[in-house]
């Protein structure tokens, strides 16, 4: 597994559940599987591929910026 800050799976809830089940059967620990977020992206109701891509980018921006507002609030 990776030590990446975020692991997103682009696919349906059913597909991520099937993948996690298969990995669990192969001996991957639940703690490791819990790090995988699926489906990737913010729940914006996205359907079209470009909407899904936008929701994923929005999620990555949110993760990247988490904690920054507290330290930068004095610059406003």
Tab-separated table of C-alpha atoms in Angstrom:
chain	number	residue	atom	x	y	z
A	1	UNK	CA	0.000	0.000	0.000
A	2	UNK	CA	1.016	3.628	-0.280
A	3	UNK	CA	1.542	6.285	2.336
A	4	UNK	CA	-0.310	8.821	0.148
A	5	UNK	CA	-2.367	11.399	2.011
A	6	UNK	CA	-5.475	10.537	-0.024
A	7	UNK	CA	-6.521	7.455	-1.991
A	8	UNK	CA	-9.601	7.871	-4.167
A	9	UNK	CA	-11.312	5.173	-6.224
A	10	UNK	CA	-13.149	6.323	-9.334
A	11	UNK	CA	-16.072	3.923	-9.569
A	12	UNK	CA	-19.443	3.124	-8.093
A	13	UNK	CA	-20.142	2.202	-4.477
A	14	UNK	CA	-20.790	-1.353	-5.650
A	15	UNK	CA	-17.402	-1.550	-7.393
A	16	UNK	CA	-15.473	-0.167	-4.422
A	17	UNK	CA	-17.260	-2.632	-2.124
A	18	UNK	CA	-16.327	-5.522	-4.439
A	19	UNK	CA	-12.709	-4.343	-4.646
A	20	UNK	CA	-12.391	-3.998	-0.880
A	21	UNK	CA	-13.938	-7.433	-0.393
A	22	UNK	CA	-11.439	-8.978	-2.803
A	23	UNK	CA	-8.505	-7.203	-1.159
A	24	UNK	CA	-9.748	-8.241	2.301
A	25	UNK	CA	-9.895	-11.868	1.096
A	26	UNK	CA	-6.288	-11.487	-0.073
A	27	UNK	CA	-5.237	-10.423	3.421
A	28	UNK	CA	-5.261	-6.625	3.223
A	29	UNK	CA	-6.086	-5.205	6.661
A	30	UNK	CA	-9.350	-3.333	7.236
A	31	UNK	CA	-7.355	-0.377	8.564
A	32	UNK	CA	-5.622	-0.114	5.187
A	33	UNK	CA	-8.859	-0.544	3.236
A	34	UNK	CA	-10.524	2.192	5.287
A	35	UNK	CA	-8.042	4.656	3.781
A	36	UNK	CA	-9.533	4.163	0.304
A	37	UNK	CA	-12.285	6.687	-0.413
A	38	UNK	CA	-14.823	5.587	-2.941
A	39	UNK	CA	-16.404	6.766	-4.933
A	40	UNK	CA	-13.892	9.580	-5.340
A	41	UNK	CA	-15.098	13.164	-5.441
A	42	UNK	CA	-17.547	15.332	-3.571
A	43	UNK	CA	-21.193	14.304	-3.740
A	44	UNK	CA	-22.379	16.996	-6.139
A	45	UNK	CA	-24.820	14.789	-8.000
A	46	UNK	CA	-22.349	14.506	-10.881
A	47	UNK	CA	-23.334	12.240	-13.763
A	48	UNK	CA	-21.399	13.247	-16.882
A	49	UNK	CA	-17.645	12.472	-17.009
A	50	UNK	CA	-16.698	16.155	-16.901
A	51	UNK	CA	-18.924	16.654	-13.844
A	52	UNK	CA	-17.325	13.660	-12.114
A	53	UNK	CA	-13.869	15.057	-12.919
A	54	UNK	CA	-14.872	18.419	-11.452
A	55	UNK	CA	-16.177	16.770	-8.265
A	56	UNK	CA	-12.871	14.902	-7.876
A	57	UNK	CA	-10.855	18.082	-8.399
A	58	UNK	CA	-13.046	19.881	-5.858
A	59	UNK	CA	-12.416	17.114	-3.333
A	60	UNK	CA	-8.654	17.247	-3.908
A	61	UNK	CA	-8.675	21.026	-3.480
A	62	UNK	CA	-10.652	20.672	-0.251
A	63	UNK	CA	-8.129	18.127	1.066
A	64	UNK	CA	-5.175	20.225	-0.048
A	65	UNK	CA	-6.526	23.356	1.612
A	66	UNK	CA	-7.754	21.717	4.821
A	67	UNK	CA	-6.086	23.448	7.735
A	68	UNK	CA	-4.827	26.374	5.647
A	69	UNK	CA	-7.733	28.674	6.497
A	70	UNK	CA	-6.871	28.615	10.187
A	71	UNK	CA	-3.285	29.730	9.594
A	72	UNK	CA	-4.085	32.260	6.856
A	73	UNK	CA	-7.132	33.907	8.450
A	74	UNK	CA	-4.979	36.765	9.812
A	75	UNK	CA	-4.063	37.851	6.271
A	76	UNK	CA	-7.645	38.859	5.382
